[in-house]
Short mmCIF file of C-alpha atoms in Angstrom, two decimals:
data_model
loop_
_atom_site.label_atom_id
_atom_site.label_comp_id
_atom_site.label_asym_id
_atom_site.label_seq_id
_atom_site.Cartn_x
_atom_site.Cartn_y
_atom_site.Cartn_z
CA MET E 1 0.00 0.00 0.00
CA LYS E 2 1.31 3.44 -0.95
CA PRO E 3 2.37 5.74 1.94
CA ARG E 4 -0.13 8.44 0.98
CA TYR E 5 -3.00 5.93 1.21
CA ILE E 6 -1.83 4.93 4.68
CA ILE E 7 -1.60 8.59 5.71
CA ASN E 8 -5.08 9.34 4.32
CA PHE E 9 -6.52 6.30 6.12
CA LEU E 10 -4.93 7.30 9.43
CA LEU E 11 -6.13 10.88 9.00
CA MET E 12 -9.66 9.62 8.36
CA ILE E 13 -9.52 7.50 11.53
CA VAL E 14 -8.30 10.49 13.57
CA VAL E 15 -11.07 12.78 12.24
CA TYR E 16 -13.72 10.09 12.73
CA SER E 17 -12.53 9.40 16.27
CA ALA E 18 -12.56 13.14 17.06
CA LEU E 19 -16.16 13.43 15.84
CA THR E 20 -17.12 10.37 17.87
CA PHE E 21 -15.50 11.88 20.97
CA TYR E 22 -17.38 15.15 20.40
CA ILE E 23 -20.73 13.36 20.11
CA GLY E 24 -19.94 11.13 23.09
CA TRP E 25 -18.89 14.10 25.20
CA ASN E 26 -22.21 15.85 24.52
CA GLY E 27 -24.10 12.71 25.45
CA TRP E 28 -22.08 12.28 28.64
CA LEU E 29 -22.62 15.91 29.68
CA TRP E 30 -26.39 15.53 29.34
CA LEU E 31 -26.57 12.11 31.07
CA HIS E 32 -24.36 13.32 33.92
CA SER E 33 -26.37 16.52 34.39
CA SER E 34 -29.77 14.82 34.08
CA PHE E 35 -29.22 11.49 35.86
CA GLY E 36 -25.92 11.83 37.69
CA LEU E 37 -24.24 9.20 35.52
CA ASP E 38 -20.66 8.86 36.71
CA THR E 39 -19.09 5.86 34.95
CA LYS E 40 -16.90 7.60 32.40
CA TRP E 41 -14.81 4.64 31.30
CA THR E 42 -17.74 2.29 30.82
CA TYR E 43 -19.58 4.96 28.87
CA GLY E 44 -16.50 5.73 26.74
CA ILE E 45 -15.93 2.07 25.87
CA LEU E 46 -19.60 1.69 24.93
CA ILE E 47 -19.48 4.73 22.61
CA ALA E 48 -16.27 3.46 20.98
CA LEU E 49 -17.84 0.03 20.45
CA ILE E 50 -20.97 1.53 18.91
CA SER E 51 -19.05 3.90 16.63
CA PHE E 52 -16.92 1.09 15.19
CA SER E 53 -19.69 -1.52 15.12
CA TYR E 54 -20.12 -1.38 11.34
CA ILE E 55 -16.45 -2.24 10.81
CA ILE E 56 -16.59 -4.94 13.50
CA GLY E 57 -19.69 -6.39 11.82
CA HIS E 58 -17.85 -6.58 8.52
CA PHE E 59 -15.38 -9.02 10.05
CA LEU E 60 -17.76 -10.79 12.45
CA LYS E 61 -20.47 -11.69 9.96
CA SER E 62 -21.82 -14.35 12.32
CA LEU E 63 -22.85 -11.49 14.67
CA PRO E 64 -25.10 -9.26 12.50
CA VAL E 65 -26.06 -7.17 15.52
CA PHE E 66 -22.83 -5.18 15.12
CA LYS E 67 -23.65 -4.17 11.54
CA MET E 68 -27.20 -3.26 12.56
CA ILE E 69 -25.97 -1.03 15.39
CA GLY E 70 -23.32 0.49 13.12
CA SER E 71 -25.92 1.26 10.46
CA TYR E 72 -28.04 3.24 12.92
CA TRP E 73 -24.90 4.97 14.18
CA PHE E 74 -24.33 6.48 10.72
CA GLY E 75 -27.69 8.23 11.06
CA VAL E 76 -26.78 9.49 14.53
CA LEU E 77 -23.39 10.66 13.27
CA GLN E 78 -24.77 12.68 10.37
CA TYR E 79 -27.43 14.55 12.30
CA ALA E 80 -25.25 15.00 15.40
CA ILE E 81 -22.70 16.82 13.24
CA LEU E 82 -25.49 19.11 12.00
CA ILE E 83 -27.42 19.62 15.25
CA LEU E 84 -24.89 19.56 18.11
CA PRO E 85 -22.81 22.63 17.13
CA ILE E 86 -26.00 24.71 17.00
CA ALA E 87 -27.16 23.29 20.33
CA ASN E 88 -23.76 23.99 21.89
CA LEU E 89 -23.78 27.56 20.63
CA ILE E 90 -27.27 28.19 22.05
CA ALA E 91 -26.30 26.61 25.37
CA LEU E 92 -23.13 28.71 25.69
CA THR E 93 -25.10 31.86 24.88
CA LEU E 94 -27.73 31.12 27.55
CA ILE E 95 -25.04 30.32 30.14
CA PHE E 96 -23.22 33.54 29.24
CA PHE E 97 -26.39 35.50 30.02
CA GLY E 98 -26.61 33.95 33.47
CA LEU E 99 -28.81 30.88 33.22
CA PRO E 100 -27.66 27.95 35.41
CA LYS E 101 -25.38 25.61 33.48
CA THR E 102 -27.04 22.40 34.67
CA THR E 103 -30.53 23.65 33.77
CA VAL E 104 -29.38 24.76 30.31
CA VAL E 105 -27.65 21.43 29.61
CA ILE E 106 -30.71 19.42 30.72
CA TRP E 107 -33.18 21.43 28.62
CA ILE E 108 -31.05 21.81 25.49
CA GLY E 109 -30.09 18.13 25.69
CA GLY E 110 -33.74 17.16 26.03
CA ILE E 111 -34.66 19.20 22.95
CA VAL E 112 -31.83 17.61 20.95
CA LEU E 113 -32.94 14.12 22.03
CA THR E 114 -36.52 14.93 21.02
CA ALA E 115 -35.29 16.13 17.61
CA PHE E 116 -33.41 12.85 17.11
CA ILE E 117 -36.48 10.82 18.08
CA VAL E 118 -38.64 12.74 15.59
CA LEU E 119 -36.03 12.35 12.83
CA PHE E 120 -35.72 8.61 13.43
CA VAL E 121 -39.49 8.03 13.60
CA VAL E 122 -40.15 10.00 10.40
CA GLY E 123 -37.09 8.52 8.70
CA THR E 124 -38.06 4.95 9.57
CA PHE E 125 -41.60 5.51 8.27
CA ASN E 126 -40.27 6.93 4.99
CA ALA E 127 -37.86 4.00 4.62
CA TYR E 128 -40.37 1.21 5.19
CA SER E 129 -43.51 2.78 3.66
CA PRO E 130 -42.94 2.95 -0.12
CA VAL E 131 -44.96 5.08 -2.50
CA VAL E 132 -45.68 4.48 -6.19
CA ARG E 133 -44.49 7.23 -8.52
CA LYS E 134 -46.00 7.30 -12.01
CA PHE E 135 -44.52 8.51 -15.28
CA SER E 136 -46.06 8.54 -18.75
CA ILE E 137 -43.77 8.88 -21.76
CA THR E 138 -44.01 8.56 -25.52
CA ILE E 139 -41.22 6.95 -27.54
CA SER E 140 -41.27 8.06 -31.15
CA LYS E 141 -40.61 4.62 -32.57
CA GLN E 142 -42.87 1.82 -33.63
CA GLY E 143 -43.08 -1.04 -31.17
CA GLN E 144 -44.10 -3.54 -33.88
CA SER E 145 -46.98 -5.50 -32.32
CA ARG E 146 -47.14 -3.29 -29.22
CA SER E 147 -48.38 0.27 -28.93
CA HIS E 148 -48.15 0.43 -25.12
CA LEU E 149 -45.93 -0.97 -22.41
CA LYS E 150 -46.34 -0.79 -18.64
CA ILE E 151 -43.09 -1.05 -16.71
CA ALA E 152 -42.74 -1.59 -12.97
CA MET E 153 -39.30 -0.58 -11.75
CA ALA E 154 -37.60 -0.88 -8.38
CA SER E 155 -33.95 -0.25 -7.59
CA ASP E 156 -31.65 -0.20 -4.58
CA MET E 157 -33.57 -2.65 -2.42
CA HIS E 158 -30.36 -3.51 -0.52
CA PHE E 159 -31.99 -6.67 0.74
CA GLY E 160 -29.98 -8.15 3.58
CA ARG E 161 -30.10 -7.63 7.32
CA LEU E 162 -32.20 -4.48 7.78
CA SER E 163 -34.11 -4.50 4.50
CA GLY E 164 -35.45 -7.99 5.10
CA PRO E 165 -38.22 -10.47 4.20
CA ALA E 166 -41.09 -8.18 5.27
CA HIS E 167 -39.83 -5.41 2.98
CA ALA E 168 -39.34 -7.95 0.17
CA ARG E 169 -42.93 -9.20 0.53
CA ARG E 170 -44.10 -5.58 0.49
CA LEU E 171 -42.22 -5.08 -2.80
CA VAL E 172 -43.90 -8.10 -4.37
CA ARG E 173 -47.35 -6.85 -3.33
CA GLU E 174 -46.75 -3.30 -4.54
CA VAL E 175 -45.28 -4.34 -7.90
CA ASN E 176 -47.79 -7.08 -8.70
CA ALA E 177 -50.66 -4.72 -7.87
CA LEU E 178 -49.56 -2.56 -10.82
CA GLN E 179 -50.08 -5.50 -13.20
CA PRO E 180 -47.03 -4.55 -15.27
CA ASP E 181 -46.06 -6.01 -18.63
CA ILE E 182 -42.43 -6.20 -17.53
CA ILE E 183 -40.54 -5.72 -14.25
CA LEU E 184 -37.11 -4.05 -14.25
CA LEU E 185 -34.67 -3.97 -11.33
CA PRO E 186 -31.71 -1.66 -12.06
CA GLY E 187 -29.18 -2.76 -9.47
CA ASP E 188 -28.30 -3.01 -5.77
CA ILE E 189 -30.92 -5.68 -5.21
CA ILE E 190 -28.79 -7.03 -2.34
CA ASP E 191 -26.70 -5.26 0.26
CA ASP E 192 -23.15 -6.46 -0.49
CA ASP E 193 -23.06 -10.04 0.80
CA PRO E 194 -25.59 -12.45 -0.79
CA GLU E 195 -25.56 -14.74 2.26
CA PRO E 196 -28.25 -12.95 4.35
CA PHE E 197 -30.41 -12.65 1.22
CA ILE E 198 -30.13 -16.37 0.56
CA LYS E 199 -30.37 -17.43 4.22
CA LYS E 200 -33.61 -15.49 4.70
CA ASN E 201 -35.12 -16.98 1.50
CA MET E 202 -35.67 -13.53 0.00
CA GLY E 203 -35.00 -14.89 -3.47
CA LYS E 204 -37.95 -17.22 -3.03
CA ILE E 205 -40.07 -14.25 -1.93
CA MET E 206 -39.03 -12.33 -5.05
CA SER E 207 -39.99 -15.31 -7.21
CA GLY E 208 -43.54 -14.16 -6.50
CA LEU E 209 -43.04 -11.20 -8.85
CA SER E 210 -45.09 -11.70 -11.98
CA ALA E 211 -45.08 -10.05 -15.41
CA PRO E 212 -45.88 -11.61 -18.82
CA LEU E 213 -42.74 -10.22 -20.50
CA GLY E 214 -40.45 -11.26 -17.67
CA ILE E 215 -38.37 -9.88 -14.81
CA TYR E 216 -34.94 -8.44 -15.52
CA GLY E 217 -32.24 -6.75 -13.48
CA VAL E 218 -28.65 -5.54 -13.62
CA LEU E 219 -25.77 -5.44 -11.17
CA GLY E 220 -25.26 -2.43 -8.93
CA ASN E 221 -22.08 -1.39 -7.19
CA HIS E 222 -23.06 -3.22 -3.99
CA GLU E 223 -23.31 -6.57 -5.76
CA TYR E 224 -19.65 -6.03 -6.68
CA TYR E 225 -18.68 -4.98 -3.16
CA GLY E 226 -19.97 -8.24 -1.73
CA GLY E 227 -17.72 -10.34 -3.94
CA GLY E 228 -20.39 -13.04 -4.33
CA ILE E 229 -21.67 -12.32 -7.82
CA PRO E 230 -21.64 -15.96 -9.10
CA LYS E 231 -23.68 -17.12 -6.09
CA TYR E 232 -26.00 -14.14 -6.46
CA LEU E 233 -26.55 -14.78 -10.18
CA GLN E 234 -27.40 -18.40 -9.50
CA GLU E 235 -29.91 -17.36 -6.82
CA MET E 236 -31.58 -14.90 -9.17
CA LYS E 237 -31.74 -17.38 -12.04
CA GLN E 238 -33.40 -20.11 -10.01
CA ASN E 239 -36.03 -17.62 -8.84
CA GLY E 240 -36.96 -16.45 -12.31
CA ILE E 241 -35.04 -13.16 -12.47
CA THR E 242 -32.67 -12.60 -15.39
CA ILE E 243 -29.64 -10.44 -14.63
CA LEU E 244 -28.27 -8.80 -17.78
CA MET E 245 -24.53 -8.15 -17.83
CA ASP E 246 -23.67 -6.05 -20.87
CA GLU E 247 -26.39 -7.89 -22.74
CA VAL E 248 -29.16 -6.96 -25.16
CA VAL E 249 -32.38 -8.94 -25.52
CA LYS E 250 -35.26 -8.36 -27.90
CA ILE E 251 -38.57 -8.53 -26.07
CA ALA E 252 -41.69 -9.76 -27.90
CA ASP E 253 -40.12 -8.60 -31.19
CA SER E 254 -41.19 -5.10 -30.11
CA PHE E 255 -38.28 -3.43 -28.29
CA TYR E 256 -34.74 -4.01 -27.08
CA LEU E 257 -33.88 -4.27 -23.42
CA VAL E 258 -30.26 -3.46 -22.60
CA GLY E 259 -28.64 -4.29 -19.27
CA ARG E 260 -25.23 -2.83 -18.45
CA LYS E 261 -22.66 -3.94 -15.94
CA ASP E 262 -22.18 -1.36 -13.23
CA LYS E 263 -19.69 1.46 -13.63
CA THR E 264 -17.72 -0.24 -10.84
CA ASP E 265 -16.67 -2.87 -13.40
CA SER E 266 -13.71 -1.49 -15.35
CA ASN E 267 -14.32 -4.10 -18.05
CA ARG E 268 -17.86 -3.11 -18.87
CA MET E 269 -18.64 -2.51 -22.51
CA PRO E 270 -19.08 1.06 -23.87
CA ILE E 271 -22.63 1.86 -24.95
CA ASP E 272 -21.75 2.23 -28.64
CA ASN E 273 -20.18 -1.24 -28.73
CA LEU E 274 -23.08 -2.75 -26.85
CA LEU E 275 -25.62 -1.36 -29.33
CA SER E 276 -23.59 -1.79 -32.51
CA ASN E 277 -25.50 -4.80 -33.90
CA ILE E 278 -29.12 -3.94 -33.20
CA ASP E 279 -31.92 -2.37 -35.25
CA HIS E 280 -32.11 1.22 -34.00
CA SER E 281 -35.54 1.67 -35.55
CA LEU E 282 -36.96 -0.34 -32.64
CA PRO E 283 -37.35 1.24 -29.18
CA ILE E 284 -34.31 0.81 -26.93
CA ILE E 285 -34.77 0.60 -23.15
CA MET E 286 -31.61 0.51 -21.05
CA MET E 287 -30.89 -0.27 -17.41
CA ASP E 288 -27.70 1.26 -16.00
CA HIS E 289 -27.45 1.33 -12.22
CA GLN E 290 -25.64 4.67 -11.96
CA PRO E 291 -27.02 7.61 -13.98
CA ALA E 292 -23.49 8.63 -14.96
CA GLU E 293 -23.69 8.28 -18.75
CA VAL E 294 -26.92 10.02 -19.72
CA LYS E 295 -25.21 11.98 -22.48
CA GLN E 296 -23.66 8.84 -24.01
CA ALA E 297 -27.02 7.05 -23.90
CA ALA E 298 -28.68 9.93 -25.77
CA GLN E 299 -25.92 9.99 -28.38
CA ASN E 300 -26.43 6.28 -29.06
CA GLN E 301 -30.18 6.59 -29.64
CA VAL E 302 -31.34 5.00 -26.39
CA ASP E 303 -34.99 5.92 -25.83
CA LEU E 304 -35.47 5.16 -22.13
CA LEU E 305 -32.74 4.97 -19.50
CA LEU E 306 -33.57 3.59 -16.06
CA SER E 307 -31.22 4.07 -13.10
CA GLY E 308 -31.04 4.22 -9.32
CA HIS E 309 -27.95 4.42 -7.08
CA THR E 310 -28.35 7.97 -5.77
CA HIS E 311 -31.05 7.29 -3.12
CA ARG E 312 -31.70 11.02 -3.64
CA GLY E 313 -29.11 11.41 -0.90
CA GLN E 314 -31.33 9.28 1.39
CA MET E 315 -30.94 11.67 4.32
CA ALA E 316 -31.24 15.40 3.74
CA PRO E 317 -29.26 17.52 3.07
CA ASN E 318 -27.25 14.84 1.20
CA HIS E 319 -29.44 15.45 -1.86
CA LEU E 320 -27.50 18.69 -2.37
CA ILE E 321 -24.43 16.53 -3.00
CA THR E 322 -26.08 14.01 -5.35
CA ARG E 323 -27.67 16.87 -7.29
CA ARG E 324 -24.20 18.19 -8.08
CA MET E 325 -22.77 14.76 -8.87
CA PHE E 326 -25.32 13.73 -11.51
CA GLU E 327 -27.14 15.48 -14.33
CA VAL E 328 -30.30 13.92 -12.92
CA ASP E 329 -30.12 12.41 -9.43
CA TRP E 330 -33.85 11.73 -9.05
CA GLY E 331 -36.97 11.87 -11.15
CA TYR E 332 -37.28 12.58 -14.86
CA LEU E 333 -35.08 14.22 -17.48
CA GLN E 334 -35.44 14.38 -21.25
CA ARG E 335 -32.38 14.89 -23.42
CA GLU E 336 -33.16 14.80 -27.16
CA GLN E 337 -35.06 11.54 -27.79
CA LEU E 338 -33.88 10.04 -24.48
CA HIS E 339 -36.16 9.81 -21.48
CA THR E 340 -34.23 9.23 -18.24
CA ILE E 341 -35.88 8.14 -14.99
CA VAL E 342 -33.82 7.82 -11.80
CA SER E 343 -35.37 6.24 -8.72
CA SER E 344 -34.51 7.15 -5.15
CA GLY E 345 -34.71 3.42 -4.48
CA TYR E 346 -36.95 1.00 -2.67
CA GLY E 347 -34.61 0.23 0.21
CA PHE E 348 -31.76 2.04 1.93
CA TRP E 349 -28.05 1.80 2.64
CA GLY E 350 -26.81 2.01 6.21
CA PRO E 351 -29.48 3.27 8.60
CA PRO E 352 -33.10 2.40 7.72
CA LEU E 353 -33.84 6.11 7.54
CA ARG E 354 -35.04 8.42 4.80
CA ILE E 355 -35.23 12.14 5.49
CA GLY E 356 -36.23 14.26 2.51
CA SER E 357 -36.60 11.14 0.35
CA ARG E 358 -38.96 8.18 0.27
CA SER E 359 -38.78 4.51 -0.61
CA GLU E 360 -40.53 4.12 -3.94
CA VAL E 361 -41.68 1.85 -6.74
CA ILE E 362 -41.80 3.38 -10.22
CA GLU E 363 -44.66 2.81 -12.66
CA ILE E 364 -43.94 3.85 -16.26
CA ASP E 365 -46.60 3.89 -18.96
CA VAL E 366 -44.86 3.89 -22.33
CA THR E 367 -46.57 4.68 -25.60
CA PHE E 368 -44.80 3.65 -28.79
CA ASN E 369 -45.74 6.17 -31.45
CA ASP E 370 -43.82 6.20 -34.73
CA VAL E 371 -43.27 9.76 -35.93
CA ALA E 372 -44.39 9.02 -39.47
CA GLU E 373 -47.52 7.23 -38.24
CA ALA E 374 -48.40 10.09 -35.90
CA PHE E 375 -47.94 12.61 -38.72
CA ASN E 376 -50.10 10.60 -41.16
CA SER E 377 -52.86 10.10 -38.59
CA LYS E 378 -53.04 13.87 -38.06
CA ILE E 379 -53.35 14.48 -41.81
CA ASN E 380 -56.06 11.84 -42.20
#
C-alpha cells in the first residue's frame, strides 16, 4: 500500500474518532447533568464500540447485531454533526447570560434528544412505507406489435439484514398490484453479501413477482462490493429473475432491453459497442445502475434509461451533493429523444432512515408512437 494511502486512512480514523468523541462528550454531559451518571470509562468504551460496530460487523459476519448497530450509528453521526454545534452555541449563549449551566444542559439536551427521536421516527416511516411514482412517456418509434408498455421498476432494495423479508414481501405486493407487462430492477438488489439474502429466502419471496414479459435486473455497485456475484446470479436465475450483464435482448419482437454492468466494473462494454449490432428503428430501453452516462445514452439513440444508485441522498441535506454529482439524481429528465428516470430506491443503505426522500416503486406507462404514423394520422 502506498504511503499516501496509509496517511489518508490514518487521518480519516483520527477525524472520525474526534467526531465520535465530540458526540460522546455531549451525550455524557447531558446524562451526567440529568441522571448523575458517573461511569466515564464504561460509557466511553460503549461509545467506541458503537461507533466502530459497522467495521466490526464486517469481520464478524456471524454477529449481525454489530452491523445493525453500526448502520443506525451512521444516522446518529450525520445529524449529530449538524445539530450539536447549533445546540452547543445556544447553550453557551444562555449560560453567558446567566442561566444555570445544569438547567441549560438538561433542557437543550432534552430538545436535541426529542429532535433525534422525531427524525428517526419519520425517517423509519419513509424508509419502510414505499410510494408508487408514475410517469407517462411517448417513444417516437414503432413497437411492432405493441403500442403500449407498462413497466414496474424498483432499484436499490439492498436486501440483507435491515431491509429484510417483510420489505421484500411488500415489494412483491406493490409491484404485482400494478399488473405490469415487464418488471425491471436496475441494481443493488442485495446489500453487499448475498448470504443474508439467501439465508432469509428472500430470493424465493421475489420469485412471487409476476409479469408476462419477464423480470430483468442488472448489477449495482453493492453486488460487486460483496464479492459473491456468481452465487447471487445463481440465486436470481433459479427464482426467475434474469440479470443482464452487458447484454441486449429483444422482447416480444417489439423493443430491445439493454442491461449494463455497473460502472464499478472497469471491463464493462461502452454503450456504442453494446448497441452496434441492433436495429435502432426499434425502441431501446436501457438499465444502467448509476445515472453517470446520460449523455452517451442519448448519443447512441437510447430511448429510455432507467437508473437508481443515488437514493436522492437518502438523508437530507445529502441530496444537495447528489444533485451536483449527476445530471439527474432523481426523477425525470429528457435529453433529445432520451427519457431518463432515476429512482430514489426501494430500500436504503446504512441506517433504515429516509429524510427528505422516500422509498418508492416506479410505474412507467410507455406509448410507442412512430413519428411518421403520428404525422399521417393527423393528416387523415
